Coordinates of C-alpha atoms in Angstrom, one line a residue:
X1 CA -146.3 -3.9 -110.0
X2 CA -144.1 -5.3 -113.1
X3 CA -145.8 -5.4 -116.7
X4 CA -145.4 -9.3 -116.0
X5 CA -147.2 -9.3 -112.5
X6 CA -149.9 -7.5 -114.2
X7 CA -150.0 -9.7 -117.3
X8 CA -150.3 -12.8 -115.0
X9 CA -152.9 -11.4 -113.0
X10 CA -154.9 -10.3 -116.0
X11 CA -154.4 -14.1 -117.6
X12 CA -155.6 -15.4 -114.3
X13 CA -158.8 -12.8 -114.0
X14 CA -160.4 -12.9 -117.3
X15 CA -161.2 -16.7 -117.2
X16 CA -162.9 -16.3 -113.6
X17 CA -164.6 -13.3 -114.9
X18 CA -166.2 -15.2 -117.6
X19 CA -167.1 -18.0 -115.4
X20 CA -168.9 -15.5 -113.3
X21 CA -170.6 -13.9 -115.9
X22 CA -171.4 -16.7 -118.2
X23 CA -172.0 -19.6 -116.2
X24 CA -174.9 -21.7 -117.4
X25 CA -178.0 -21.0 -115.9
X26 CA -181.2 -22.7 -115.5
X27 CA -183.2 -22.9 -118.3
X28 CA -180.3 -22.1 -120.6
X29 CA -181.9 -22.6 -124.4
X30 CA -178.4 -24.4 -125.6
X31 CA -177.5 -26.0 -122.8
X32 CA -177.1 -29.6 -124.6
X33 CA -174.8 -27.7 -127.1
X34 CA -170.9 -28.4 -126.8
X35 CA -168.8 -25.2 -126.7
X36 CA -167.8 -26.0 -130.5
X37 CA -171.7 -26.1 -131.0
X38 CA -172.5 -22.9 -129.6
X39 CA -169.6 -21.1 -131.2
X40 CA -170.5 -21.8 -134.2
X41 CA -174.5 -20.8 -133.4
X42 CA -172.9 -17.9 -132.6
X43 CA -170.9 -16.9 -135.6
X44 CA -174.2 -18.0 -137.8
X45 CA -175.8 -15.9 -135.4
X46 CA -174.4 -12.9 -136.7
X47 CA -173.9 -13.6 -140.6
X48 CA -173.9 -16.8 -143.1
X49 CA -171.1 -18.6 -143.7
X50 CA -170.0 -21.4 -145.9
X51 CA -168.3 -24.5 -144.1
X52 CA -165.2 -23.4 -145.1
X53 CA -165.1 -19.6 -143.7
X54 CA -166.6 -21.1 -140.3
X55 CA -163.6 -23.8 -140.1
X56 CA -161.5 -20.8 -141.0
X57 CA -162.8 -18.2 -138.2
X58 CA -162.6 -21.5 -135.6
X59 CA -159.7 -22.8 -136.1
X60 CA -161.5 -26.2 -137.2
X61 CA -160.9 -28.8 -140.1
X62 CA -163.8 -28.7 -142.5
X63 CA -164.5 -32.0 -141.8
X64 CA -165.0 -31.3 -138.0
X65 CA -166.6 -28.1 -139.2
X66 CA -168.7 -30.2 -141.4
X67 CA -169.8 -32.6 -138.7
X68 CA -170.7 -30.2 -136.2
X69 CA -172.9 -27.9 -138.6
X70 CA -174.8 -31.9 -139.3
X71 CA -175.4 -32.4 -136.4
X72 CA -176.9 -28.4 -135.8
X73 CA -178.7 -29.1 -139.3
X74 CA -180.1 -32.1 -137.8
X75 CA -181.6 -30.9 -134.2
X76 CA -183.5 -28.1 -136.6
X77 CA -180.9 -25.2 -135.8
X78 CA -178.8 -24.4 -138.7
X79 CA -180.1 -24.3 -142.3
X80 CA -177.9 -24.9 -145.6
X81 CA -178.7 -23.8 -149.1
X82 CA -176.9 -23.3 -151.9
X83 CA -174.7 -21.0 -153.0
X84 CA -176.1 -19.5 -156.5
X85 CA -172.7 -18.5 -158.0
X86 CA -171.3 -22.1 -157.1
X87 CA -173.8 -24.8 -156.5
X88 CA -170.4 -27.0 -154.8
X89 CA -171.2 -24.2 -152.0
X90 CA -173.2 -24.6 -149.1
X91 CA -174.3 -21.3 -147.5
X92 CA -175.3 -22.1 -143.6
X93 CA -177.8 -19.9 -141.9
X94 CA -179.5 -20.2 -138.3
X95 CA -182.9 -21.7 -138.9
X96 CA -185.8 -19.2 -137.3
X97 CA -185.5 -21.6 -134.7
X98 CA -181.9 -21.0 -133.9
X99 CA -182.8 -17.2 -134.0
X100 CA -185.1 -17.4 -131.3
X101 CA -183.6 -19.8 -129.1
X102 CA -180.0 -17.1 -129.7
X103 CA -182.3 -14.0 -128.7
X104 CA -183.5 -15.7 -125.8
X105 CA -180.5 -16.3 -124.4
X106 CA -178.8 -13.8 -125.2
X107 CA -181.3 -11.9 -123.4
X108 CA -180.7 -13.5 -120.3
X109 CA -176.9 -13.0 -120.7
X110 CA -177.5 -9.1 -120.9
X111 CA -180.1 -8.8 -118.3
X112 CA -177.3 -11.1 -116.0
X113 CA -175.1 -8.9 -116.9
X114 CA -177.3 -5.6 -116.4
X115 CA -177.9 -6.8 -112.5
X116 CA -173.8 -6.7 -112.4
X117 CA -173.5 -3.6 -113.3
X118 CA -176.2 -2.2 -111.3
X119 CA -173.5 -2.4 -108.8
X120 CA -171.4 0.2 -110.2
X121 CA -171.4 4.1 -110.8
X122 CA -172.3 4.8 -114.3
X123 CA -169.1 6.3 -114.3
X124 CA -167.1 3.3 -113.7
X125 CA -169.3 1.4 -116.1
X126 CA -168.3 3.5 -118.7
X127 CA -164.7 3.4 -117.4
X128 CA -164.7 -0.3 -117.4
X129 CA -166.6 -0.6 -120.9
X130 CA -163.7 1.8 -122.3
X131 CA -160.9 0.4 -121.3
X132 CA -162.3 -3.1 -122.1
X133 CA -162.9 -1.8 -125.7
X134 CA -159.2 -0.2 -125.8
X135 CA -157.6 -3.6 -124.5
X136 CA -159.9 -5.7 -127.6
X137 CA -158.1 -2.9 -129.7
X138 CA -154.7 -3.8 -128.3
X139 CA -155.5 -7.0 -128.8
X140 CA -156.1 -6.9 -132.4
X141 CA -153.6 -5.1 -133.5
X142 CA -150.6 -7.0 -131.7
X143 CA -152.2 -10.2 -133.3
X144 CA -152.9 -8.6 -136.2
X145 CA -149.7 -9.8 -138.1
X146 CA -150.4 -13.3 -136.5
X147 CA -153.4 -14.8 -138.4
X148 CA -154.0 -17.7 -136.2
X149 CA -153.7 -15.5 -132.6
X150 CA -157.3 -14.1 -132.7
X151 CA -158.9 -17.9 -132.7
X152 CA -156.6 -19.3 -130.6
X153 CA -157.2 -16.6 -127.6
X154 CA -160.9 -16.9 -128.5
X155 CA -160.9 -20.6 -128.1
X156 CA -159.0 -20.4 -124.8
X157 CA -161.4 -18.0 -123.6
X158 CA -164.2 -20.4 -124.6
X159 CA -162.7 -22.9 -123.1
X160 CA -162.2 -21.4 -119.5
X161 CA -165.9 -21.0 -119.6
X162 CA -167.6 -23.9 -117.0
X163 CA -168.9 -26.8 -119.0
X164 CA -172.5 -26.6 -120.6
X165 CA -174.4 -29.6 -120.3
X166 CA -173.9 -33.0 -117.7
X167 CA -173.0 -34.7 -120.9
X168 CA -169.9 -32.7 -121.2
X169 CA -169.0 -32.7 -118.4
X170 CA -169.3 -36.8 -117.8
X171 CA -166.7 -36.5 -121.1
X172 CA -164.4 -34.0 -120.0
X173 CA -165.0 -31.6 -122.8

């Protein structure tokens, strides 16, 4: 098989494996979140940011930035303070309740994805869980001289996953 036939059929299977994998479930705790929502959730998940790094690490204006994180401040999930070296700063946080509703599901993703696995040898999980972590590895480093790259396959990714909420998908988002 050519390099190319293999890069096409690895373009094509990633998408439908995180469709599988990810697909909304039933009693999904941010369900009503759009995907621009829930990324950012997810970045705030891990560490605070200011509006400006998060529009940065998305590949977002600040002022859509800006908006989304209002609307997250507003339905009691994100929290803003200030920044104590530059009052100008806002410093956004998940509110306690963000935390919880972010550990919930992302217990239900790993137990989903536990069940998968059971399917496999240990052996070829470890295989798989490798060779995954040596292709994010490739990854990085081929888009490491292009800034942009990282987001941009990030956001496709995101946006091969199947829609969240009925809203969306009445909107086509």
């Amino acid at each position: 098989m050519s390099q190319e036939s293999l890069a096409e059929r690895l373009e094509a299977l990633f998408p439908s494996l995180l469709r599988a994998l990810y697909r909304p479930k039933e009693g999904d705790p941010l369900s009503e979140l759009t995907i621009g929502q829930i990324r950012i959730v997810r970045l705030l998940y891990a560490e605070t940011h200011t509006v400006s790094s998060l529009g940065e690490e998305l590949g977002m204006s600040i002022s859509a930035t800006t908006q989304m994180t209002q609307r997250l401040e507003g339905s009691g999930l994100v929290e803003k303070s200030d920044d104590p070296l530059d009052k100008r700063v806002k410093i956004l946080r998940l509110s306690l309740l963000g935390k919880r509703l972010m550990d919930v599901r992302r217990a239900q993703r790993i137990d989903h994805v536990q069940r998968v696995l059971d399917g496999m040898s240990k052996d070829r999980q470890m295989q798989l869980i490798d060779v995954l972590d040596e292709l994010r590895g490739e990854c990085l480093r081929v888009c490491s001289g292009d800034g942009g790259s990282k987001r941009v396959i990030i956001g496709e990714l995101e946006q091969a996953l199947p829609l969240h909420s009925p809203k969306q998908r009445e909107v086509g988002i």
